[in-house]
Amino acid sequence: MPAQTSKKHTAKRKRRTPSFFYRNPGKLDGALLLNVLILVVFGLVMLFSASYATAYYYEGNSYQYIGPQTIFAIAGVGIMLAVSLVDYHWLRQWTYPAYLLTLIMLAAVPLVGSELNGCKRWLNLKVCTVQPSEIAKFVLILLMAHLMTAHSRRLKHVEYGIVLPIAMLAPIEVLLYVEPHKSAMLLMLALAVIMMWAGGVALRWFVCGAGGLGVLGMAYLVHLHGGDDYAGNRLQDWLASFEDLTKASDQTVQSVYSIGNGGLFGVGIGNSNQKQLWLSEPQNDFIFSILCEELGFIGAVICIALFVVLIVQAVRTAMRAPDRFGALLGVGVAAHISLQVLLNIAVVTNLIPNTGISLPFFSAGGTSLVMLLGEMGVLMSVNRAGNAAEARRREQETAARDNTVQHPGSRPEAHRVTG
């Protein structure tokens, strides 16, 4: 009977819902917090510099973009610090409700969404405008981390390692295709694949999948090259970027001119020529071009270095996480930041066609900034848990050494604490 009672108590402890806030939160990595705050402030400075001319010309108000973005930044930092104190295990129980709510929001966009430049990507909630695709990025990270943890011992089987994750991803991709939001589709697919690989899905499925996606991708590109739809026009304009400046490719050409005009040290903050209505969307997708023009090669390197440090910090947090779920959340955040930065810089430098993807922490967009800072809060929560686990391990090792000193006649092996 006592043994059975003990098993029942153990089962109850395993089923217990995690508390909302940590009872004893671990120490937060100050370098991680500082880097995020630097990126936020740097982003606000560059946003104001890049946007005031366009905002004044079209809206009659130079603070049209920087005003709301500053409010979102302050609110986002507050949310980030609060979320860092929330036990990230608590989020896991909300994975499927968040997933269903995201699908509902994405499905509502084509029906009642706000249209801009031929695309419907936003929902007007009267109080503010929300972009569901930005919410979907974090929900996908949460979903993949949950699936890769819940089925960790069955990921070698195709139904759990491939079919289930792809089946959960497919509705998101279809709804993004309807908007259309091709860049988000690409980012979501790459994010899911990275998390599946990190989760331990069998390598042979990736080899087969890569071959299949390669064939489908080539067929799709051939289709786009001969088509006259939105994506097809983007691809054709990119292939003939410098041949006809009257096309949509003029945006990319002006971006390249802006980067080249910056030289080594730039023309100085606020002194960009291209933002004076030559380059469209300087406050959003092409803000990195203005950064390069005003701060030069040195400024661009500093910006990229800050992102690289953040990605390394996220990966380090994932490696030190106390459990699989926390580690996968860290990998997801690192993958999200790295993919979005890479795609944005590839677009503004004309390495890939214009996909309309923002630069994290810099581009205008309240939903994106708040969600990014929320992700940073989750990353900091995992960081706290890892630091707390490391502190407990050190305390146990210290206690074991002290016990050995107090009982010199005992065998050291009896007091050794493993792993």
CSV table of C-alpha atoms in Angstrom, one decimal:
chain,number,residue,atom,x,y,z
A,1,MET,CA,0.0,0.0,0.0
A,2,PRO,CA,2.7,2.6,0.9
A,3,ALA,CA,4.4,2.0,-2.5
A,4,GLN,CA,1.0,2.4,-4.4
A,5,THR,CA,0.3,5.6,-2.4
A,6,SER,CA,3.8,7.0,-3.3
A,7,LYS,CA,3.1,6.3,-7.0
A,8,LYS,CA,-0.2,8.1,-6.9
A,9,HIS,CA,1.4,11.2,-5.3
A,10,THR,CA,4.1,11.1,-8.0
A,11,ALA,CA,1.5,10.9,-10.7
A,12,LYS,CA,-0.4,13.9,-9.2
A,13,ARG,CA,2.8,15.9,-9.1
A,14,LYS,CA,3.5,15.2,-12.8
A,15,ARG,CA,-0.1,16.2,-13.7
A,16,ARG,CA,0.0,19.4,-11.7
A,17,THR,CA,-0.5,22.6,-13.8
A,18,PRO,CA,2.6,24.8,-13.6
A,19,SER,CA,2.1,28.1,-11.6
A,20,PHE,CA,1.8,31.3,-13.6
A,21,PHE,CA,4.8,33.1,-12.1
A,22,TYR,CA,8.0,31.4,-10.9
A,23,ARG,CA,8.0,30.9,-7.2
A,24,ASN,CA,11.8,31.4,-7.1
A,25,PRO,CA,12.8,32.9,-10.4
A,26,GLY,CA,16.4,32.5,-11.4
A,27,LYS,CA,18.7,35.4,-12.2
A,28,LEU,CA,18.2,37.0,-15.5
A,29,ASP,CA,21.2,37.3,-17.8
A,30,GLY,CA,21.9,41.0,-17.8
A,31,ALA,CA,23.8,40.9,-21.2
A,32,LEU,CA,20.7,39.4,-22.9
A,33,LEU,CA,18.4,42.2,-21.5
A,34,LEU,CA,20.9,44.9,-22.4
A,35,ASN,CA,21.3,43.7,-25.9
A,36,VAL,CA,17.5,43.6,-26.5
A,37,LEU,CA,17.2,47.2,-25.0
A,38,ILE,CA,20.0,48.4,-27.3
A,39,LEU,CA,18.2,46.9,-30.3
A,40,VAL,CA,14.9,48.6,-29.3
A,41,VAL,CA,16.5,52.0,-28.8
A,42,PHE,CA,18.6,51.7,-31.9
A,43,GLY,CA,15.5,50.7,-33.9
A,44,LEU,CA,13.5,53.7,-32.6
A,45,VAL,CA,16.3,56.1,-33.5
A,46,MET,CA,16.6,54.7,-37.1
A,47,LEU,CA,12.8,54.5,-37.5
A,48,PHE,CA,12.4,58.2,-36.8
A,49,SER,CA,15.3,59.1,-39.0
A,50,ALA,CA,14.0,57.0,-41.9
A,51,SER,CA,10.3,57.9,-41.6
A,52,TYR,CA,9.9,61.6,-40.8
A,53,ALA,CA,10.1,62.8,-44.4
A,54,THR,CA,7.6,60.2,-45.7
A,55,ALA,CA,5.3,60.8,-42.8
A,56,TYR,CA,5.3,64.5,-43.2
A,57,TYR,CA,4.7,64.4,-47.0
A,58,TYR,CA,1.9,61.8,-46.9
A,59,GLU,CA,0.4,62.4,-43.4
A,60,GLY,CA,1.4,66.0,-42.6
A,61,ASN,CA,2.9,64.7,-39.3
A,62,SER,CA,6.6,63.8,-39.0
A,63,TYR,CA,5.8,61.7,-35.9
A,64,GLN,CA,3.2,59.5,-37.7
A,65,TYR,CA,5.3,56.4,-37.3
A,66,ILE,CA,7.7,57.0,-34.4
A,67,GLY,CA,4.9,58.1,-32.0
A,68,PRO,CA,2.9,54.9,-32.0
A,69,GLN,CA,6.0,52.8,-32.3
A,70,THR,CA,7.5,54.4,-29.2
A,71,ILE,CA,4.3,53.6,-27.3
A,72,PHE,CA,4.4,50.0,-28.5
A,73,ALA,CA,8.1,49.7,-27.6
A,74,ILE,CA,7.4,50.9,-24.0
A,75,ALA,CA,4.4,48.5,-23.7
A,76,GLY,CA,6.4,45.7,-25.3
A,77,VAL,CA,9.4,46.1,-22.9
A,78,GLY,CA,6.9,46.0,-19.9
A,79,ILE,CA,5.4,42.8,-21.4
A,80,MET,CA,8.8,41.3,-21.9
A,81,LEU,CA,9.9,41.9,-18.3
A,82,ALA,CA,6.6,40.5,-17.0
A,83,VAL,CA,6.7,37.4,-19.3
A,84,SER,CA,10.3,36.7,-18.1
A,85,LEU,CA,8.8,36.0,-14.7
A,86,VAL,CA,6.2,33.6,-16.1
A,87,ASP,CA,7.0,29.9,-15.9
A,88,TYR,CA,7.2,29.0,-19.6
A,89,HIS,CA,5.7,25.6,-18.9
A,90,TRP,CA,2.5,27.4,-18.1
A,91,LEU,CA,2.3,28.5,-21.8
A,92,ARG,CA,2.3,25.0,-23.0
A,93,GLN,CA,-1.3,24.3,-21.9
A,94,TRP,CA,-2.5,27.1,-24.1
A,95,THR,CA,-0.8,25.8,-27.3
A,96,TYR,CA,-3.9,24.5,-29.1
A,97,PRO,CA,-6.2,27.3,-28.0
A,98,ALA,CA,-3.7,29.8,-29.3
A,99,TYR,CA,-3.3,27.8,-32.5
A,100,LEU,CA,-7.1,27.8,-33.1
A,101,LEU,CA,-7.4,31.5,-32.3
A,102,THR,CA,-4.6,32.2,-34.8
A,103,LEU,CA,-6.3,30.2,-37.5
A,104,ILE,CA,-9.5,32.2,-36.9
A,105,MET,CA,-7.7,35.5,-37.1
A,106,LEU,CA,-5.9,34.4,-40.3
A,107,ALA,CA,-9.2,33.2,-41.9
A,108,ALA,CA,-10.8,36.6,-41.0
A,109,VAL,CA,-8.1,38.6,-42.8
A,110,PRO,CA,-9.3,37.9,-46.4
A,111,LEU,CA,-12.9,38.5,-45.4
A,112,VAL,CA,-12.8,41.7,-43.3
A,113,GLY,CA,-9.1,42.6,-43.3
A,114,SER,CA,-7.6,46.0,-44.3
A,115,GLU,CA,-6.0,46.1,-47.7
A,116,LEU,CA,-2.6,47.8,-48.6
A,117,ASN,CA,-0.7,47.5,-51.8
A,118,GLY,CA,-2.9,44.8,-53.1
A,119,CYS,CA,-2.6,42.6,-50.0
A,120,LYS,CA,-4.9,42.0,-47.1
A,121,ARG,CA,-2.8,41.3,-44.0
A,122,TRP,CA,-4.3,43.3,-41.2
A,123,LEU,CA,-7.3,43.3,-39.0
A,124,ASN,CA,-8.7,46.7,-37.8
A,125,LEU,CA,-9.8,46.3,-34.2
A,126,LYS,CA,-10.7,50.0,-33.9
A,127,VAL,CA,-8.4,50.5,-31.0
A,128,CYS,CA,-5.4,49.2,-33.1
A,129,THR,CA,-4.5,47.3,-36.2
A,130,VAL,CA,-3.3,43.8,-35.8
A,131,GLN,CA,-1.3,41.6,-38.2
A,132,PRO,CA,-2.2,38.0,-37.5
A,133,SER,CA,0.8,36.6,-39.4
A,134,GLU,CA,3.1,38.1,-36.7
A,135,ILE,CA,1.2,36.4,-34.0
A,136,ALA,CA,1.3,33.1,-36.0
A,137,LYS,CA,5.1,33.1,-35.9
A,138,PHE,CA,5.2,32.8,-32.1
A,139,VAL,CA,2.3,30.4,-32.1
A,140,LEU,CA,4.1,28.2,-34.5
A,141,ILE,CA,7.2,28.2,-32.3
A,142,LEU,CA,5.1,27.2,-29.3
A,143,LEU,CA,3.3,24.5,-31.3
A,144,MET,CA,6.4,22.9,-32.7
A,145,ALA,CA,8.1,22.9,-29.3
A,146,HIS,CA,5.1,21.2,-27.9
A,147,LEU,CA,4.8,18.6,-30.6
A,148,MET,CA,8.6,17.8,-30.6
A,149,THR,CA,8.4,17.4,-26.8
A,150,ALA,CA,5.1,15.4,-26.5
A,151,HIS,CA,6.2,12.9,-29.2
A,152,SER,CA,10.0,13.0,-28.5
A,153,ARG,CA,10.2,9.2,-28.5
A,154,ARG,CA,8.2,8.7,-31.7
A,155,LEU,CA,9.8,11.2,-33.9
A,156,LYS,CA,11.6,8.5,-35.9
A,157,HIS,CA,8.2,7.4,-37.2
A,158,VAL,CA,6.9,9.4,-40.2
A,159,GLU,CA,3.5,9.9,-38.8
A,160,TYR,CA,4.8,11.8,-35.7
A,161,GLY,CA,8.0,13.3,-37.2
A,162,ILE,CA,6.6,14.5,-40.5
A,163,VAL,CA,2.9,14.0,-41.1
A,164,LEU,CA,1.6,15.6,-37.8
A,165,PRO,CA,3.8,18.7,-37.8
A,166,ILE,CA,3.2,19.4,-41.5
A,167,ALA,CA,-0.6,18.8,-41.0
A,168,MET,CA,-0.6,21.4,-38.3
A,169,LEU,CA,1.5,23.8,-40.4
A,170,ALA,CA,-0.6,23.4,-43.6
A,171,PRO,CA,-3.7,25.5,-42.6
A,172,ILE,CA,-1.4,28.4,-41.7
A,173,GLU,CA,0.4,28.2,-45.0
A,174,VAL,CA,-2.9,28.0,-46.9
A,175,LEU,CA,-4.4,31.0,-45.2
A,176,LEU,CA,-1.2,33.0,-45.7
A,177,TYR,CA,-1.3,32.1,-49.4
A,178,VAL,CA,-4.8,33.6,-49.6
A,179,GLU,CA,-3.7,37.0,-48.3
A,180,PRO,CA,-1.2,36.7,-50.1
A,181,HIS,CA,1.9,36.8,-47.8
A,182,LYS,CA,4.5,34.7,-49.6
A,183,SER,CA,7.4,35.8,-47.4
A,184,ALA,CA,5.6,34.7,-44.2
A,185,MET,CA,4.9,31.4,-45.9
A,186,LEU,CA,8.6,30.9,-46.6
A,187,LEU,CA,9.6,32.0,-43.1
A,188,MET,CA,7.1,29.7,-41.4
A,189,LEU,CA,8.1,26.7,-43.5
A,190,ALA,CA,11.8,27.3,-42.7
A,191,LEU,CA,11.1,27.8,-39.0
A,192,ALA,CA,9.1,24.6,-38.8
A,193,VAL,CA,11.8,22.6,-40.6
A,194,ILE,CA,14.5,24.0,-38.3
A,195,MET,CA,12.5,23.1,-35.2
A,196,MET,CA,11.7,19.6,-36.5
A,197,TRP,CA,15.4,19.1,-37.1
A,198,ALA,CA,16.4,20.4,-33.7
A,199,GLY,CA,13.6,18.2,-32.2
A,200,GLY,CA,15.2,15.0,-33.5
A,201,VAL,CA,13.2,14.1,-36.6
A,202,ALA,CA,15.0,11.4,-38.6
A,203,LEU,CA,17.5,12.8,-41.1
A,204,ARG,CA,16.2,10.6,-43.9
A,205,TRP,CA,12.9,12.4,-43.9
A,206,PHE,CA,14.6,15.7,-44.4
A,207,VAL,CA,16.6,14.3,-47.3
A,208,CYS,CA,13.3,13.1,-49.0
A,209,GLY,CA,11.5,16.3,-48.1
A,210,ALA,CA,14.3,18.5,-49.4
A,211,GLY,CA,14.2,16.7,-52.7
A,212,GLY,CA,10.4,17.0,-53.0
A,213,LEU,CA,10.4,20.6,-52.0
A,214,GLY,CA,13.2,21.3,-54.5
A,215,VAL,CA,11.2,19.9,-57.4
A,216,LEU,CA,8.0,21.8,-56.2
A,217,GLY,CA,10.0,25.0,-55.8
A,218,MET,CA,11.5,24.8,-59.2
A,219,ALA,CA,8.1,24.2,-60.7
A,220,TYR,CA,6.6,27.1,-58.8
A,221,LEU,CA,9.4,29.4,-59.9
A,222,VAL,CA,8.8,28.4,-63.5
A,223,HIS,CA,5.1,29.1,-63.0
A,224,LEU,CA,5.8,32.5,-61.5
A,225,HIS,CA,8.2,33.5,-64.2
A,226,GLY,CA,5.5,33.0,-66.8
A,227,GLY,CA,2.6,34.3,-64.7
A,228,ASP,CA,1.2,37.8,-64.4
A,229,ASP,CA,0.0,37.6,-60.8
A,230,TYR,CA,1.5,39.5,-57.8
A,231,ALA,CA,4.3,37.1,-57.0
A,232,GLY,CA,5.0,36.5,-60.7
A,233,ASN,CA,5.5,40.2,-61.3
A,234,ARG,CA,7.8,40.5,-58.3
A,235,LEU,CA,10.0,37.7,-59.7
A,236,GLN,CA,10.1,39.1,-63.2
A,237,ASP,CA,10.9,42.6,-61.9
A,238,TRP,CA,13.8,41.2,-59.8
A,239,LEU,CA,15.3,39.3,-62.8
A,240,ALA,CA,15.3,42.6,-64.7
A,241,SER,CA,16.1,44.9,-61.8
A,242,PHE,CA,18.3,47.5,-63.6
A,243,GLU,CA,16.9,47.2,-67.1
A,244,ASP,CA,13.6,49.1,-66.6
A,245,LEU,CA,13.4,51.5,-63.7
A,246,THR,CA,9.7,52.2,-64.3
A,247,LYS,CA,8.8,48.8,-62.9
A,248,ALA,CA,8.3,47.8,-59.3
A,249,SER,CA,12.0,46.9,-59.2
A,250,ASP,CA,12.7,50.6,-58.9
A,251,GLN,CA,12.3,50.1,-55.1
A,252,THR,CA,15.1,47.6,-55.0
A,253,VAL,CA,17.3,49.7,-57.3
A,254,GLN,CA,16.9,52.7,-55.1
A,255,SER,CA,17.7,50.5,-52.1
A,256,VAL,CA,21.0,49.4,-53.7
A,257,TYR,CA,21.8,53.1,-54.5
A,258,SER,CA,21.1,54.0,-50.9
A,259,ILE,CA,23.5,51.3,-49.6
A,260,GLY,CA,26.2,52.4,-52.0
A,261,ASN,CA,25.8,56.1,-51.1
A,262,GLY,CA,26.6,55.3,-47.5
A,263,GLY,CA,30.2,54.3,-48.1
A,264,LEU,CA,32.3,53.4,-45.0
A,265,PHE,CA,31.0,55.9,-42.4
A,266,GLY,CA,27.7,57.1,-44.0
A,267,VAL,CA,26.3,60.5,-44.7
A,268,GLY,CA,25.3,61.1,-41.1
A,269,ILE,CA,22.2,60.3,-39.1
A,270,GLY,CA,19.2,62.1,-40.6
A,271,ASN,CA,21.0,63.0,-43.8
A,272,SER,CA,19.8,60.3,-46.2
A,273,ASN,CA,18.8,61.4,-49.7
A,274,GLN,CA,16.9,58.3,-50.7
A,275,LYS,CA,14.4,58.6,-47.9
A,276,GLN,CA,13.2,61.9,-49.5
A,277,LEU,CA,10.5,60.0,-51.5
A,278,TRP,CA,13.0,58.2,-53.7
A,279,LEU,CA,12.8,55.0,-51.8
A,280,SER,CA,9.3,53.7,-50.9
A,281,GLU,CA,8.7,52.1,-47.5
A,282,PRO,CA,11.9,53.4,-46.0
A,283,GLN,CA,10.2,53.1,-42.5
A,284,ASN,CA,9.4,49.4,-43.0
A,285,ASP,CA,10.9,46.8,-45.4
A,286,PHE,CA,13.8,49.0,-46.5
A,287,ILE,CA,14.9,50.6,-43.3
A,288,PHE,CA,18.2,48.8,-43.4
A,289,SER,CA,19.0,50.6,-46.6
A,290,ILE,CA,18.6,54.0,-44.9
A,291,LEU,CA,20.7,52.7,-42.0
A,292,CYS,CA,23.5,51.8,-44.4
A,293,GLU,CA,23.3,55.2,-46.1
A,294,GLU,CA,23.3,57.2,-42.9
A,295,LEU,CA,25.7,55.1,-40.8
A,296,GLY,CA,27.7,53.4,-43.6
A,297,PHE,CA,29.4,50.1,-43.6
A,298,ILE,CA,30.4,50.5,-40.0
A,299,GLY,CA,26.8,51.1,-38.8
A,300,ALA,CA,25.6,48.1,-40.8
A,301,VAL,CA,28.2,45.9,-39.2
A,302,ILE,CA,27.3,47.1,-35.8
A,303,CYS,CA,23.6,46.4,-36.5
A,304,ILE,CA,24.3,42.9,-37.8
A,305,ALA,CA,26.7,42.2,-34.9
A,306,LEU,CA,23.9,43.0,-32.4
A,307,PHE,CA,21.6,40.5,-34.1
A,308,VAL,CA,24.4,37.9,-34.2
A,309,VAL,CA,25.0,38.4,-30.5
A,310,LEU,CA,21.3,38.0,-29.8
A,311,ILE,CA,21.1,34.8,-31.8
A,312,VAL,CA,24.1,33.4,-30.0
A,313,GLN,CA,22.5,34.3,-26.6
A,314,ALA,CA,19.3,32.6,-27.7
A,315,VAL,CA,21.1,29.4,-28.7
A,316,ARG,CA,23.1,29.5,-25.5
A,317,THR,CA,19.9,29.8,-23.5
A,318,ALA,CA,18.5,26.8,-25.4
A,319,MET,CA,21.6,24.7,-24.6
A,320,ARG,CA,21.3,25.6,-20.9
A,321,ALA,CA,17.6,25.1,-20.7
A,322,PRO,CA,16.5,22.6,-17.9
A,323,ASP,CA,14.3,20.6,-20.2
A,324,ARG,CA,13.5,19.7,-23.8
A,325,PHE,CA,10.5,22.1,-24.2
A,326,GLY,CA,12.5,25.1,-23.0
A,327,ALA,CA,15.4,24.2,-25.3
A,328,LEU,CA,13.1,24.0,-28.3
A,329,LEU,CA,11.5,27.4,-27.4
A,330,GLY,CA,15.0,28.9,-27.4
A,331,VAL,CA,15.8,27.3,-30.7
A,332,GLY,CA,12.6,28.6,-32.2
A,333,VAL,CA,13.2,32.2,-31.1
A,334,ALA,CA,16.8,32.0,-32.4
A,335,ALA,CA,15.6,30.6,-35.8
A,336,HIS,CA,12.9,33.3,-36.1
A,337,ILE,CA,15.3,36.2,-35.5
A,338,SER,CA,18.0,34.8,-37.8
A,339,LEU,CA,15.6,33.9,-40.6
A,340,GLN,CA,13.9,37.3,-40.6
A,341,VAL,CA,17.1,39.3,-40.4
A,342,LEU,CA,18.6,37.2,-43.2
A,343,LEU,CA,15.6,37.5,-45.5
A,344,ASN,CA,15.2,41.3,-44.9
A,345,ILE,CA,18.9,42.0,-45.6
A,346,ALA,CA,18.8,39.7,-48.7
A,347,VAL,CA,15.9,41.7,-50.1
A,348,VAL,CA,17.4,45.2,-49.6
A,349,THR,CA,20.7,44.0,-51.1
A,350,ASN,CA,18.9,42.5,-54.1
A,351,LEU,CA,20.0,38.9,-53.4
A,352,ILE,CA,16.4,37.7,-53.5
A,353,PRO,CA,13.1,39.2,-54.9
A,354,ASN,CA,11.3,41.7,-52.8
A,355,THR,CA,9.3,39.7,-50.3
A,356,GLY,CA,8.0,42.4,-48.1
A,357,ILE,CA,9.5,41.2,-44.8
A,358,SER,CA,10.4,43.5,-41.9
A,359,LEU,CA,13.6,43.9,-40.0
A,360,PRO,CA,13.1,42.9,-36.3
A,361,PHE,CA,13.0,45.8,-33.8
A,362,PHE,CA,13.6,48.4,-36.6
A,363,SER,CA,10.7,48.3,-39.1
A,364,ALA,CA,7.5,50.1,-38.2
A,365,GLY,CA,4.7,47.8,-37.0
A,366,GLY,CA,3.2,47.6,-33.5
A,367,THR,CA,2.1,43.9,-33.7
A,368,SER,CA,5.6,42.8,-34.9
A,369,LEU,CA,7.4,44.8,-32.2
A,370,VAL,CA,5.2,43.7,-29.3
A,371,MET,CA,5.3,40.0,-30.4
A,372,LEU,CA,9.1,40.1,-30.8
A,373,LEU,CA,9.4,41.6,-27.3
A,374,GLY,CA,7.0,39.0,-26.0
A,375,GLU,CA,9.2,36.3,-27.6
A,376,MET,CA,12.2,37.9,-25.9
A,377,GLY,CA,10.3,37.6,-22.6
A,378,VAL,CA,9.8,33.8,-23.2
A,379,LEU,CA,13.5,33.5,-24.0
A,380,MET,CA,14.3,35.3,-20.8
A,381,SER,CA,11.9,33.0,-18.9
A,382,VAL,CA,13.9,30.0,-20.2
A,383,ASN,CA,17.1,31.8,-19.3
A,384,ARG,CA,15.9,32.3,-15.7
A,385,ALA,CA,15.0,28.6,-15.4
A,386,GLY,CA,18.4,27.6,-16.8
A,387,ASN,CA,20.2,29.9,-14.4
A,388,ALA,CA,18.1,28.6,-11.5
A,389,ALA,CA,18.9,25.0,-12.4
A,390,GLU,CA,22.6,25.8,-12.7
A,391,ALA,CA,22.5,27.5,-9.2
A,392,ARG,CA,20.9,24.5,-7.7
A,393,ARG,CA,23.5,22.2,-9.2
A,394,ARG,CA,26.3,24.3,-7.8
A,395,GLU,CA,24.6,24.3,-4.4
A,396,GLN,CA,24.4,20.5,-4.5
A,397,GLU,CA,28.1,20.2,-5.5
A,398,THR,CA,29.1,22.6,-2.7
A,399,ALA,CA,27.0,20.7,-0.2
A,400,ALA,CA,28.5,17.4,-1.4
A,401,ARG,CA,32.1,18.8,-1.0
A,402,ASP,CA,31.3,20.2,2.5
A,403,ASN,CA,29.8,16.8,3.5
A,404,THR,CA,33.0,15.1,2.3
A,405,VAL,CA,35.2,17.4,4.4
A,406,GLN,CA,33.0,16.9,7.5
A,407,HIS,CA,33.3,13.1,7.1
A,408,PRO,CA,36.8,12.5,5.9
A,409,GLY,CA,36.6,8.8,6.6
A,410,SER,CA,33.7,8.2,4.2
A,411,ARG,CA,34.1,7.3,0.6
A,412,PRO,CA,33.9,10.4,-1.7
A,413,GLU,CA,31.9,8.4,-4.3
A,414,ALA,CA,29.0,8.2,-1.8
A,415,HIS,CA,28.6,12.0,-1.9
A,416,ARG,CA,29.3,12.7,-5.5
A,417,VAL,CA,26.5,14.4,-7.4
A,418,THR,CA,26.2,13.5,-11.0
A,419,GLY,CA,25.1,15.5,-14.1
